[in-house]
Amino acid sequence: MTNYVDVIKERLDPYRLRHSLCVADCAKKLASNYGCDAEKAYIAGILHDVMKNTPPDEQLEFLRCVGVELTEVEKSNPKLYHAISGAYYVRNVLNIDDGDIFNAVRYHTTGRANMSLLERVIFIADFISDDRDYPDIEVIRKAAWESLEKAMMIGLDFTIKEIVGRRQTLHPDSINLYNELILEEKK
Ligand SMILES: [Fe+2]
Ligand SMILES: [Fe+2]
């Protein structure tokens, strides 16, 4: 089996490499806790930011090569590129033929409605991995072990407020996830 740690060692700076290893570790633990495939969670965690250090222009060129067209909202926010290009890198370059791993990488930044368990695990692991440090991190860390949905709501709330505060575009997938979580909360 390909050693995916070697793949990211080639592609990421030391900061992002450490982050990816921490996310993989955390994803494995969350997966075991919530009955998700721990090995898949580890692989998706290792690879979720595989394109994060690739210049935006190169990512756009790569996406053109694999035939992916971005929406206006996606084009407007270079921070969103790496989740999309990363998913196609995993599928088309590393030849990992697994739709769930593809989607876990693809939606790790925006989230989306109807996320699979693996997608949720990676989304949360990216917020609470050991390398992360921001105000209130312990609140979301604690929530993550009680309910993935509760942790997702806190994480998404944080992300949406940050985006709106910066007057950036908000991806429809994030809005759809937000609405889904709110509707579930009200049930
Ligand atoms: Fe990311
Ligand atoms: Fe990340």
PDB file of N, CA, C and O and ligand atoms in Angstrom, residues 16 19 48-50 52 79 82-83 105 108-109 126 132, ligand 1:
ATOM      1  N   ARG A  16       1.917  22.414   7.949  1.00  0.00           N
ATOM      2  CA  ARG A  16       0.752  21.720   7.375  1.00  0.00           C
ATOM      3  C   ARG A  16       0.893  20.201   7.495  1.00  0.00           C
ATOM      4  O   ARG A  16      -0.092  19.484   7.632  1.00  0.00           O
ATOM      5  N   HIS A  19      -0.071  19.394  11.023  1.00  0.00           N
ATOM      6  CA  HIS A  19      -1.533  19.512  11.103  1.00  0.00           C
ATOM      7  C   HIS A  19      -2.206  18.267  10.511  1.00  0.00           C
ATOM      8  O   HIS A  19      -3.111  17.694  11.117  1.00  0.00           O
ATOM      9  N   HIS A  48      -6.382  15.181   3.556  1.00  0.00           N
ATOM     10  CA  HIS A  48      -7.422  16.199   3.357  1.00  0.00           C
ATOM     11  C   HIS A  48      -6.861  17.545   2.864  1.00  0.00           C
ATOM     12  O   HIS A  48      -7.523  18.265   2.138  1.00  0.00           O
ATOM     13  N   ASP A  49      -5.635  17.880   3.273  1.00  0.00           N
ATOM     14  CA  ASP A  49      -5.028  19.159   2.863  1.00  0.00           C
ATOM     15  C   ASP A  49      -3.883  18.960   1.857  1.00  0.00           C
ATOM     16  O   ASP A  49      -2.993  19.813   1.760  1.00  0.00           O
ATOM     17  N   VAL A  50      -3.918  17.860   1.113  1.00  0.00           N
ATOM     18  CA  VAL A  50      -2.788  17.511   0.232  1.00  0.00           C
ATOM     19  C   VAL A  50      -2.432  18.630  -0.760  1.00  0.00           C
ATOM     20  O   VAL A  50      -1.278  18.786  -1.143  1.00  0.00           O
ATOM     21  N   LYS A  52      -3.053  21.950  -0.106  1.00  0.00           N
ATOM     22  CA  LYS A  52      -3.108  23.230   0.613  1.00  0.00           C
ATOM     23  C   LYS A  52      -1.911  24.145   0.330  1.00  0.00           C
ATOM     24  O   LYS A  52      -2.041  25.366   0.335  1.00  0.00           O
ATOM     25  N   LYS A  79      -9.378  30.028  -0.849  1.00  0.00           N
ATOM     26  CA  LYS A  79      -9.283  29.097   0.279  1.00  0.00           C
ATOM     27  C   LYS A  79     -10.089  27.817   0.043  1.00  0.00           C
ATOM     28  O   LYS A  79      -9.859  26.801   0.702  1.00  0.00           O
ATOM     29  N   HIS A  82      -8.424  24.206  -2.365  1.00  0.00           N
ATOM     30  CA  HIS A  82      -7.647  23.004  -2.006  1.00  0.00           C
ATOM     31  C   HIS A  82      -8.515  21.794  -1.658  1.00  0.00           C
ATOM     32  O   HIS A  82      -8.078  20.659  -1.824  1.00  0.00           O
ATOM     33  N   ALA A  83      -9.751  22.043  -1.193  1.00  0.00           N
ATOM     34  CA  ALA A  83     -10.621  20.914  -0.863  1.00  0.00           C
ATOM     35  C   ALA A  83     -11.071  20.217  -2.155  1.00  0.00           C
ATOM     36  O   ALA A  83     -11.095  18.988  -2.238  1.00  0.00           O
ATOM     37  N   VAL A 105     -12.697  14.626   1.630  1.00  0.00           N
ATOM     38  CA  VAL A 105     -11.724  15.666   1.277  1.00  0.00           C
ATOM     39  C   VAL A 105     -12.459  16.832   0.602  1.00  0.00           C
ATOM     40  O   VAL A 105     -12.266  17.997   0.963  1.00  0.00           O
ATOM     41  N   HIS A 108     -14.477  19.001   3.201  1.00  0.00           N
ATOM     42  CA  HIS A 108     -13.953  19.233   4.558  1.00  0.00           C
ATOM     43  C   HIS A 108     -13.961  20.708   4.956  1.00  0.00           C
ATOM     44  O   HIS A 108     -13.963  21.026   6.139  1.00  0.00           O
ATOM     45  N   THR A 109     -13.999  21.618   4.003  1.00  0.00           N
ATOM     46  CA  THR A 109     -13.980  23.048   4.332  1.00  0.00           C
ATOM     47  C   THR A 109     -15.396  23.623   4.404  1.00  0.00           C
ATOM     48  O   THR A 109     -15.734  24.313   5.364  1.00  0.00           O
ATOM     49  N   ASP A 126     -10.724  18.291  11.630  1.00  0.00           N
ATOM     50  CA  ASP A 126     -10.004  19.463  11.129  1.00  0.00           C
ATOM     51  C   ASP A 126     -10.132  20.654  12.094  1.00  0.00           C
ATOM     52  O   ASP A 126      -9.252  21.500  12.158  1.00  0.00           O
ATOM     53  N   ARG A 132      -4.462  22.412  16.822  1.00  0.00           N
ATOM     54  CA  ARG A 132      -5.326  23.600  16.755  1.00  0.00           C
ATOM     55  C   ARG A 132      -5.363  24.335  18.092  1.00  0.00           C
ATOM     56  O   ARG A 132      -5.393  23.723  19.154  1.00  0.00           O
TER      57      ARG A 132
HETATM   58 FE    FE B   1      -8.257  22.296   4.566  1.00  0.00          FE
END
